[in-house]
mmCIF file of C-alpha atoms in Angstrom:
data_model
loop_
_atom_site.group_PDB
_atom_site.id
_atom_site.type_symbol
_atom_site.label_atom_id
_atom_site.label_comp_id
_atom_site.label_asym_id
_atom_site.label_seq_id
_atom_site.Cartn_x
_atom_site.Cartn_y
_atom_site.Cartn_z
ATOM 1 C CA MET A 7 104.519 -92.436 94.676
ATOM 2 C CA ARG A 8 104.887 -91.451 91.265
ATOM 3 C CA HIS A 9 103.707 -95.609 90.758
ATOM 4 C CA ILE A 10 100.651 -94.787 93.206
ATOM 5 C CA ASN A 11 99.637 -91.742 91.574
ATOM 6 C CA GLY A 12 100.338 -93.162 87.988
ATOM 7 C CA TYR A 13 97.520 -96.074 89.038
ATOM 8 C CA LYS A 14 94.899 -93.586 90.733
ATOM 9 C CA ASN A 15 95.203 -91.739 87.491
ATOM 10 C CA ASP A 16 94.705 -94.745 85.162
ATOM 11 C CA LEU A 17 91.686 -95.763 87.228
ATOM 12 C CA LEU A 18 90.164 -92.590 86.994
ATOM 13 C CA ASN A 19 90.870 -92.229 83.138
ATOM 14 C CA LEU A 20 89.278 -96.327 83.047
ATOM 15 C CA ALA A 21 86.354 -94.740 85.303
ATOM 16 C CA SER A 22 85.653 -91.844 82.965
ATOM 17 C CA ALA A 23 84.768 -94.216 80.117
ATOM 18 C CA PHE A 24 81.872 -95.207 82.022
ATOM 19 C CA SER A 25 78.682 -94.551 81.283
ATOM 20 C CA ALA A 26 75.218 -95.867 82.565
ATOM 21 C CA ARG A 27 74.794 -97.537 79.124
ATOM 22 C CA ARG A 28 78.102 -99.307 78.988
ATOM 23 C CA LEU A 29 77.769 -100.126 82.946
ATOM 24 C CA ALA A 30 74.601 -101.814 82.106
ATOM 25 C CA ASN A 31 76.246 -103.676 79.830
ATOM 26 C CA ALA A 32 79.008 -105.058 81.672
ATOM 27 C CA LEU A 33 76.720 -106.020 84.426
ATOM 28 C CA SER A 34 74.368 -108.008 81.488
ATOM 29 C CA VAL A 35 77.761 -109.208 80.711
ATOM 30 C CA LEU A 36 78.710 -110.278 83.766
ATOM 31 C CA GLN A 37 75.575 -111.886 84.506
ATOM 32 C CA SER A 38 75.597 -114.271 81.636
ATOM 33 C CA TYR A 39 78.916 -115.224 82.221
ATOM 34 C CA HIS A 40 78.105 -116.718 85.518
ATOM 35 C CA VAL A 41 75.002 -118.141 84.645
ATOM 36 C CA SER A 42 76.568 -120.182 81.691
ATOM 37 C CA LYS A 43 79.294 -120.940 84.164
ATOM 38 C CA LEU A 44 76.917 -122.424 87.047
ATOM 39 C CA THR A 45 74.593 -124.056 84.763
ATOM 40 C CA GLY A 46 76.828 -125.261 82.474
ATOM 41 C CA ARG A 47 74.025 -123.992 79.637
ATOM 42 C CA LEU A 48 74.899 -121.220 77.178
ATOM 43 C CA ALA A 49 73.339 -117.923 78.293
ATOM 44 C CA PRO A 50 74.220 -115.586 75.242
ATOM 45 C CA PRO A 51 75.748 -112.340 76.342
ATOM 46 C CA ARG A 52 74.544 -108.901 75.138
ATOM 47 C CA LEU A 53 77.466 -106.624 73.585
ATOM 48 C CA PRO A 54 81.428 -106.987 74.674
ATOM 49 C CA ILE A 55 82.668 -105.169 77.110
ATOM 50 C CA SER A 56 86.269 -104.987 75.272
ATOM 51 C CA ILE A 57 87.835 -105.742 71.836
ATOM 52 C CA SER A 58 91.098 -106.246 70.329
ATOM 53 C CA ILE A 59 91.634 -104.673 67.034
ATOM 54 C CA GLU A 60 94.499 -105.567 64.580
ATOM 55 C CA PRO A 61 96.206 -102.127 63.115
ATOM 56 C CA THR A 62 98.775 -104.222 61.066
ATOM 57 C CA THR A 63 100.330 -108.004 60.797
ATOM 58 C CA SER A 64 103.290 -106.410 60.226
ATOM 59 C CA CYS A 65 106.031 -105.803 62.641
ATOM 60 C CA ASN A 66 110.120 -104.841 62.628
ATOM 61 C CA LEU A 67 111.512 -107.588 64.716
ATOM 62 C CA ARG A 68 111.575 -110.935 64.451
ATOM 63 C CA CYS A 69 110.675 -112.539 68.190
ATOM 64 C CA PRO A 70 111.016 -116.332 68.105
ATOM 65 C CA GLU A 71 107.703 -117.266 69.222
ATOM 66 C CA CYS A 72 105.998 -114.921 67.563
ATOM 67 C CA PRO A 73 103.770 -115.412 64.154
ATOM 68 C CA SER A 74 104.278 -111.750 63.307
ATOM 69 C CA GLY A 75 108.351 -112.103 63.526
ATOM 70 C CA LEU A 76 108.626 -115.291 61.744
ATOM 71 C CA ARG A 77 106.731 -114.272 59.029
ATOM 72 C CA ALA A 78 104.504 -117.437 59.569
ATOM 73 C CA PHE A 79 101.181 -116.474 59.666
ATOM 74 C CA SER A 80 98.515 -119.011 57.349
ATOM 75 C CA ARG A 81 96.469 -115.531 56.930
ATOM 76 C CA PRO A 82 97.493 -112.399 54.907
ATOM 77 C CA THR A 83 99.752 -109.951 56.541
ATOM 78 C CA GLY A 84 98.032 -106.313 55.432
ATOM 79 C CA MET A 85 96.792 -103.231 57.202
ATOM 80 C CA LEU A 86 93.567 -102.132 59.122
ATOM 81 C CA ASN A 87 91.398 -99.633 56.951
ATOM 82 C CA PRO A 88 90.378 -96.399 58.982
ATOM 83 C CA ASP A 89 87.041 -96.630 56.952
ATOM 84 C CA LEU A 90 86.688 -100.422 58.821
ATOM 85 C CA PHE A 91 87.686 -99.594 61.442
ATOM 86 C CA ARG A 92 85.315 -96.490 62.128
ATOM 87 C CA ASN A 93 82.049 -98.016 60.993
ATOM 88 C CA VAL A 94 83.019 -100.672 63.618
ATOM 89 C CA ILE A 95 83.674 -98.376 66.462
ATOM 90 C CA ASP A 96 80.182 -96.253 65.544
ATOM 91 C CA GLU A 97 78.086 -99.649 66.108
ATOM 92 C CA LEU A 98 79.898 -100.529 69.343
ATOM 93 C CA CYS A 99 81.020 -96.941 70.727
ATOM 94 C CA LYS A 100 77.657 -96.994 72.838
ATOM 95 C CA ASP A 101 78.214 -100.364 74.680
ATOM 96 C CA LEU A 102 82.501 -100.514 74.646
ATOM 97 C CA LEU A 103 84.390 -99.676 77.336
ATOM 98 C CA TYR A 104 87.832 -100.749 76.451
ATOM 99 C CA LEU A 105 89.523 -100.873 73.201
ATOM 100 C CA THR A 106 92.910 -102.350 72.954
ATOM 101 C CA PHE A 107 94.938 -101.579 69.212
ATOM 102 C CA TYR A 108 96.861 -105.033 69.259
ATOM 103 C CA PHE A 109 96.782 -108.449 68.173
ATOM 104 C CA GLN A 110 99.342 -108.970 66.057
ATOM 105 C CA GLY A 111 102.113 -107.157 64.657
ATOM 106 C CA GLU A 112 103.785 -103.388 65.493
ATOM 107 C CA PRO A 113 100.817 -100.862 65.606
ATOM 108 C CA PHE A 114 102.945 -97.790 64.489
ATOM 109 C CA LEU A 115 104.071 -99.313 61.552
ATOM 110 C CA ASN A 116 99.955 -98.467 60.380
ATOM 111 C CA PRO A 117 100.369 -95.072 59.539
ATOM 112 C CA GLY A 118 96.365 -94.451 60.450
ATOM 113 C CA PHE A 119 97.100 -96.002 63.369
ATOM 114 C CA LEU A 120 96.787 -92.393 65.879
ATOM 115 C CA ASP A 121 93.762 -91.162 63.927
ATOM 116 C CA MET A 122 92.423 -94.072 64.822
ATOM 117 C CA VAL A 123 93.643 -93.625 68.263
ATOM 118 C CA ARG A 124 91.688 -89.593 68.570
ATOM 119 C CA TYR A 125 88.802 -91.221 66.766
ATOM 120 C CA ALA A 126 88.035 -94.020 69.588
ATOM 121 C CA ALA A 127 89.363 -91.209 72.569
ATOM 122 C CA GLU A 128 86.447 -88.726 71.053
ATOM 123 C CA LYS A 129 84.092 -91.762 71.670
ATOM 124 C CA LYS A 130 85.663 -91.926 75.149
ATOM 125 C CA ILE A 131 86.419 -95.448 74.844
ATOM 126 C CA TYR A 132 89.893 -96.359 77.002
ATOM 127 C CA THR A 133 92.102 -97.185 74.918
ATOM 128 C CA ALA A 134 95.512 -98.839 74.953
ATOM 129 C CA THR A 135 98.327 -100.236 72.663
ATOM 130 C CA SER A 136 101.467 -102.491 72.632
ATOM 131 C CA THR A 137 104.602 -101.731 71.174
ATOM 132 C CA ASN A 138 108.363 -102.148 70.453
ATOM 133 C CA ALA A 139 109.402 -98.581 70.673
ATOM 134 C CA HIS A 140 110.997 -98.459 67.715
ATOM 135 C CA PHE A 141 109.145 -95.439 66.091
ATOM 136 C CA LEU A 142 108.465 -93.400 69.251
ATOM 137 C CA ASP A 143 110.459 -90.154 67.977
ATOM 138 C CA GLU A 144 109.638 -86.401 69.531
ATOM 139 C CA LYS A 145 107.454 -85.769 66.670
ATOM 140 C CA THR A 146 104.688 -89.267 67.084
ATOM 141 C CA ALA A 147 105.076 -89.379 70.947
ATOM 142 C CA THR A 148 104.315 -85.653 71.187
ATOM 143 C CA GLU A 149 101.657 -87.085 68.805
ATOM 144 C CA VAL A 150 100.953 -90.048 71.004
ATOM 145 C CA VAL A 151 99.952 -88.082 74.008
ATOM 146 C CA LYS A 152 97.896 -85.488 72.077
ATOM 147 C CA SER A 153 95.765 -88.157 70.720
ATOM 148 C CA GLY A 154 94.418 -89.618 74.198
ATOM 149 C CA LEU A 155 95.732 -92.988 73.851
ATOM 150 C CA GLN A 156 95.657 -94.300 78.100
ATOM 151 C CA ARG A 157 97.479 -96.774 78.135
ATOM 152 C CA LEU A 158 101.050 -97.901 76.625
ATOM 153 C CA ILE A 159 102.609 -100.632 77.092
ATOM 154 C CA ILE A 160 105.944 -101.230 75.822
ATOM 155 C CA SER A 161 107.885 -104.779 75.333
ATOM 156 C CA VAL A 162 111.644 -104.381 77.189
ATOM 157 C CA ASP A 163 112.610 -107.973 77.617
ATOM 158 C CA GLY A 164 116.041 -107.386 78.793
ATOM 159 C CA THR A 165 117.849 -104.266 80.344
ATOM 160 C CA ASP A 166 121.109 -104.998 78.460
ATOM 161 C CA GLN A 167 121.644 -105.124 74.755
ATOM 162 C CA GLN A 168 122.270 -108.717 74.582
ATOM 163 C CA THR A 169 119.695 -109.811 76.438
ATOM 164 C CA TYR A 170 117.036 -107.689 74.644
ATOM 165 C CA GLN A 171 118.080 -109.111 71.539
ATOM 166 C CA ASN A 172 118.069 -112.727 72.539
ATOM 167 C CA TYR A 173 114.326 -112.606 72.224
ATOM 168 C CA ARG A 174 113.882 -109.232 70.343
ATOM 169 C CA ILE A 175 115.702 -109.966 67.213
ATOM 170 C CA GLY A 176 116.469 -107.372 65.135
ATOM 171 C CA GLY A 177 115.423 -104.619 68.248
ATOM 172 C CA SER A 178 117.580 -102.079 69.908
ATOM 173 C CA LEU A 179 117.300 -101.339 73.358
ATOM 174 C CA GLU A 180 118.587 -97.516 73.122
ATOM 175 C CA LYS A 181 116.000 -96.867 70.660
ATOM 176 C CA VAL A 182 113.176 -98.407 72.805
ATOM 177 C CA LEU A 183 114.332 -96.357 75.658
ATOM 178 C CA GLU A 184 114.754 -93.330 73.656
ATOM 179 C CA GLY A 185 111.142 -93.568 72.761
ATOM 180 C CA THR A 186 109.852 -94.389 76.568
ATOM 181 C CA ARG A 187 111.988 -90.996 77.190
ATOM 182 C CA ASN A 188 109.920 -89.597 74.588
ATOM 183 C CA ILE A 189 106.796 -90.506 75.522
ATOM 184 C CA VAL A 190 107.762 -89.405 79.250
ATOM 185 C CA GLU A 191 109.079 -85.600 78.130
ATOM 186 C CA SER A 192 106.059 -85.440 75.920
ATOM 187 C CA ARG A 193 103.685 -86.334 78.813
ATOM 188 C CA LYS A 194 105.700 -83.060 80.769
ATOM 189 C CA LYS A 195 105.483 -80.289 78.188
ATOM 190 C CA LEU A 196 101.866 -80.789 77.632
ATOM 191 C CA ARG A 197 100.920 -81.355 80.977
ATOM 192 C CA SER A 198 99.116 -85.041 80.634
ATOM 193 C CA ARG A 199 98.117 -87.609 82.791
ATOM 194 C CA THR A 200 98.523 -90.171 79.938
ATOM 195 C CA PRO A 201 99.497 -92.402 78.743
ATOM 196 C CA TYR A 202 99.831 -94.803 81.756
ATOM 197 C CA LEU A 203 103.114 -96.224 80.429
ATOM 198 C CA VAL A 204 103.799 -100.028 80.960
ATOM 199 C CA PHE A 205 106.887 -101.766 80.959
ATOM 200 C CA GLN A 206 106.120 -105.173 79.972
ATOM 201 C CA PHE A 207 108.671 -107.716 80.775
ATOM 202 C CA LEU A 208 108.455 -111.288 78.642
ATOM 203 C CA VAL A 209 110.621 -113.597 81.291
ATOM 204 C CA VAL A 210 111.945 -116.260 79.368
ATOM 205 C CA LYS A 211 115.371 -118.573 80.443
ATOM 206 C CA SER A 212 118.220 -116.000 78.850
ATOM 207 C CA ASN A 213 116.461 -112.582 81.088
ATOM 208 C CA GLU A 214 114.883 -114.377 84.182
ATOM 209 C CA HIS A 215 118.380 -113.193 85.872
ATOM 210 C CA GLN A 216 117.303 -109.828 84.858
ATOM 211 C CA VAL A 217 113.450 -109.655 86.790
ATOM 212 C CA ASN A 218 114.506 -107.330 89.505
ATOM 213 C CA GLU A 219 116.891 -105.536 87.141
ATOM 214 C CA ILE A 220 114.005 -103.877 84.925
ATOM 215 C CA GLN A 221 112.467 -102.428 87.737
ATOM 216 C CA GLU A 222 115.271 -100.584 88.582
ATOM 217 C CA LEU A 223 115.475 -99.234 84.970
ATOM 218 C CA ALA A 224 111.815 -98.226 84.704
ATOM 219 C CA ARG A 225 111.871 -96.604 88.001
ATOM 220 C CA LYS A 226 115.072 -94.360 86.343
ATOM 221 C CA SER A 227 112.927 -94.284 82.638
ATOM 222 C CA GLY A 228 109.950 -92.441 84.148
ATOM 223 C CA VAL A 229 107.854 -95.259 83.725
ATOM 224 C CA ASP A 230 104.389 -96.007 86.041
ATOM 225 C CA ARG A 231 104.623 -100.035 86.330
ATOM 226 C CA VAL A 232 106.658 -102.766 85.307
ATOM 227 C CA VAL A 233 104.840 -105.776 84.219
ATOM 228 C CA PHE A 234 106.067 -109.547 83.820
ATOM 229 C CA LYS A 235 104.446 -111.622 80.993
ATOM 230 C CA THR A 236 104.740 -115.148 80.826
ATOM 231 C CA ALA A 237 106.419 -116.989 77.410
ATOM 232 C CA GLN A 238 103.702 -118.533 75.150
ATOM 233 C CA ILE A 239 105.817 -121.443 73.517
ATOM 234 C CA TYR A 240 104.566 -123.529 70.517
ATOM 235 C CA ASP A 241 106.838 -126.743 71.420
ATOM 236 C CA TYR A 242 106.972 -126.903 74.828
ATOM 237 C CA GLU A 243 105.817 -130.664 75.444
ATOM 238 C CA ASN A 244 109.323 -132.049 75.764
ATOM 239 C CA GLY A 245 111.206 -128.861 77.064
ATOM 240 C CA ASN A 246 112.333 -125.786 75.362
ATOM 241 C CA PRO A 247 115.180 -123.175 75.972
ATOM 242 C CA LEU A 248 112.709 -120.251 76.221
ATOM 243 C CA ILE A 249 111.360 -122.000 79.198
ATOM 244 C CA PRO A 250 112.293 -120.419 82.692
ATOM 245 C CA THR A 251 113.587 -122.205 85.448
ATOM 246 C CA ILE A 252 111.565 -119.554 87.952
ATOM 247 C CA GLU A 253 108.022 -121.170 88.243
ATOM 248 C CA LYS A 254 106.511 -118.306 88.974
ATOM 249 C CA TYR A 255 107.071 -117.116 85.798
ATOM 250 C CA SER A 256 106.623 -119.674 83.602
ATOM 251 C CA ARG A 257 103.180 -120.993 81.888
ATOM 252 C CA TYR A 258 104.351 -124.706 82.034
ATOM 253 C CA LYS A 259 105.410 -127.111 84.641
ATOM 254 C CA GLU A 260 107.455 -130.096 84.479
ATOM 255 C CA GLN A 261 106.120 -133.236 85.247
ATOM 256 C CA ALA A 262 108.119 -136.429 86.632
ATOM 257 C CA ASP A 263 108.998 -137.632 83.180
ATOM 258 C CA GLY A 264 110.915 -135.266 82.721
ATOM 259 C CA THR A 265 107.816 -133.668 80.001
ATOM 260 C CA TYR A 266 106.054 -130.373 80.532
ATOM 261 C CA ALA A 267 102.375 -129.648 80.694
ATOM 262 C CA VAL A 268 100.734 -126.263 81.024
ATOM 263 C CA LYS A 269 99.592 -124.857 84.124
ATOM 264 C CA ASN A 270 96.230 -124.016 83.363
ATOM 265 C CA LYS A 271 93.520 -127.284 84.029
ATOM 266 C CA LEU A 272 91.327 -125.601 81.294
ATOM 267 C CA LEU A 273 87.953 -125.686 83.186
ATOM 268 C CA ASN A 274 85.225 -125.470 81.177
ATOM 269 C CA HIS A 275 84.624 -121.570 81.478
ATOM 270 C CA CYS A 276 86.366 -118.941 79.876
ATOM 271 C CA TRP A 277 85.585 -115.057 80.559
ATOM 272 C CA LYS A 278 87.026 -113.950 77.211
ATOM 273 C CA LEU A 279 84.042 -115.631 75.420
ATOM 274 C CA TRP A 280 81.439 -113.367 76.912
ATOM 275 C CA HIS A 281 83.261 -110.235 77.544
ATOM 276 C CA SER A 282 85.884 -109.915 74.378
ATOM 277 C CA CYS A 283 87.206 -110.817 71.086
ATOM 278 C CA VAL A 284 89.478 -109.970 68.522
ATOM 279 C CA ILE A 285 88.803 -108.622 64.765
ATOM 280 C CA THR A 286 91.976 -108.669 62.597
ATOM 281 C CA TRP A 287 92.751 -105.646 59.932
ATOM 282 C CA ASP A 288 90.989 -107.615 57.381
ATOM 283 C CA GLY A 289 87.680 -107.807 59.455
ATOM 284 C CA LYS A 290 87.472 -111.281 60.977
ATOM 285 C CA VAL A 291 85.889 -111.489 63.803
ATOM 286 C CA LEU A 292 87.899 -114.389 66.340
ATOM 287 C CA PRO A 293 86.646 -115.264 69.692
ATOM 288 C CA CYS A 294 90.232 -115.054 71.133
ATOM 289 C CA CYS A 295 93.718 -113.682 71.190
ATOM 290 C CA PHE A 296 95.339 -117.624 71.693
ATOM 291 C CA ASP A 297 93.761 -117.725 67.786
ATOM 292 C CA LYS A 298 96.911 -116.136 65.904
ATOM 293 C CA ASP A 299 96.077 -117.653 62.213
ATOM 294 C CA ALA A 300 92.354 -116.847 62.677
ATOM 295 C CA SER A 301 91.230 -120.507 62.749
ATOM 296 C CA PHE A 302 88.019 -119.809 64.407
ATOM 297 C CA GLU A 303 86.597 -116.852 62.457
ATOM 298 C CA MET A 304 82.753 -116.099 63.931
ATOM 299 C CA GLY A 305 81.844 -113.950 60.956
ATOM 300 C CA ASN A 306 83.630 -110.636 59.097
ATOM 301 C CA VAL A 307 82.343 -107.322 59.400
ATOM 302 C CA ASN A 308 82.889 -106.660 55.929
ATOM 303 C CA ASP A 309 80.081 -109.158 55.306
ATOM 304 C CA SER A 310 77.562 -108.554 58.240
ATOM 305 C CA SER A 311 77.343 -106.137 61.275
ATOM 306 C CA PHE A 312 79.280 -107.310 64.878
ATOM 307 C CA ARG A 313 75.846 -107.912 66.814
ATOM 308 C CA GLU A 314 74.845 -110.355 63.373
ATOM 309 C CA ILE A 315 78.186 -112.032 64.364
ATOM 310 C CA TRP A 316 78.663 -111.709 68.156
ATOM 311 C CA ASN A 317 75.389 -113.949 68.446
ATOM 312 C CA ASN A 318 75.819 -116.068 65.681
ATOM 313 C CA ASP A 319 75.492 -119.908 65.666
ATOM 314 C CA SER A 320 78.863 -120.323 64.888
ATOM 315 C CA TYR A 321 79.614 -118.043 68.284
ATOM 316 C CA ASN A 322 77.604 -120.014 70.030
ATOM 317 C CA SER A 323 78.053 -123.028 69.366
ATOM 318 C CA PHE A 324 82.189 -122.243 69.724
ATOM 319 C CA ARG A 325 80.878 -120.633 73.362
ATOM 320 C CA SER A 326 78.869 -124.218 73.896
ATOM 321 C CA SER A 327 81.422 -126.328 72.779
ATOM 322 C CA LEU A 328 83.617 -124.581 75.817
ATOM 323 C CA LEU A 329 81.387 -125.426 78.364
ATOM 324 C CA ARG A 330 81.069 -128.779 77.284
ATOM 325 C CA SER A 331 85.056 -129.543 77.138
ATOM 326 C CA ARG A 332 87.628 -126.700 76.851
ATOM 327 C CA LYS A 333 90.553 -129.106 76.450
ATOM 328 C CA GLU A 334 89.191 -130.362 72.930
ATOM 329 C CA ILE A 335 89.711 -126.923 71.398
ATOM 330 C CA SER A 336 92.828 -126.594 69.679
ATOM 331 C CA ILE A 337 93.669 -122.658 70.679
ATOM 332 C CA CYS A 338 92.935 -123.289 74.230
ATOM 333 C CA LYS A 339 95.588 -125.990 74.341
ATOM 334 C CA ASN A 340 98.313 -123.614 75.247
ATOM 335 C CA CYS A 341 96.197 -120.993 77.500
ATOM 336 C CA THR A 342 96.743 -119.876 80.601
ATOM 337 C CA GLU A 343 94.249 -118.137 83.274
ATOM 338 C CA GLY A 344 96.931 -115.625 84.370
ATOM 339 C CA THR A 345 99.740 -114.550 81.855
ATOM 340 C CA LYS A 346 100.782 -111.456 83.700
ATOM 341 C CA VAL A 347 102.652 -110.814 87.330
ATOM 342 C CA TRP A 348 102.391 -106.989 88.109
ATOM 343 C CA ALA A 349 105.821 -105.924 89.936
#
């Protein structure tokens, strides 16, 4: 019953973010995407329905397939400037429906993170973030609930410390569970329906035996839902120790010759290029969350307005190239349309 009520509340929270203008923009974006998809000719979208913005590239953990964890970025590490953030939100707030405070890094390492959440919440934008939950002490948990954050995704990739730390290197499962308890207790004390609390379980070979256990752990912890996420693996062609044996939870499929291929057929269309984008901590506008090194920068909001960037020549040329041959775009080659399995 808690799961059902939490989901209903989350849907109501999302619905409350709609206005007539945001609805009109969403319908316009949907129309332009389907026209482009059906005709193969670009119909430029108006403005995005959602954006992801990066609070920081810094992280306290060292996960093996994460550029932040590996300290392997080809772009600089830094913190999102609050003034830059407010400028973007002020420009987009009348049309923007959904805001994700995440790309790379651990959001709670940015000291101004919750102030930015509050600012977006005041504009009645649905807000979400993803965290490793190592910084959710009682005080911070209370501030999270008060901030108006509407979805909090907590990465829990194991139900015991040994399994958890196989991927979340340097992390403490007890710290994660303590942070989760703090959020749940703060919601109760403040009689708040938010944030909607999700356990995200990144399925790899070392933890796939715990997919049932994580659901029980979530129930005991007071979490609203569990999501199983498939792992993006950079070196997958000849197999990889991280690839799970349960095919349902893998982005990759073994071929007859023993090599592996991405399951996604990479058809010549992609909803993300029409309805969303990523803005890095230093203002770069990227077409997709798979562009972790910012190889396909479409512009920078420090230099131009977002509206100028969203439909500039570079962006529309990129969309057109995707409609012609998506398989030739490097960041698309390790993409999958469905990366999550809802429990």
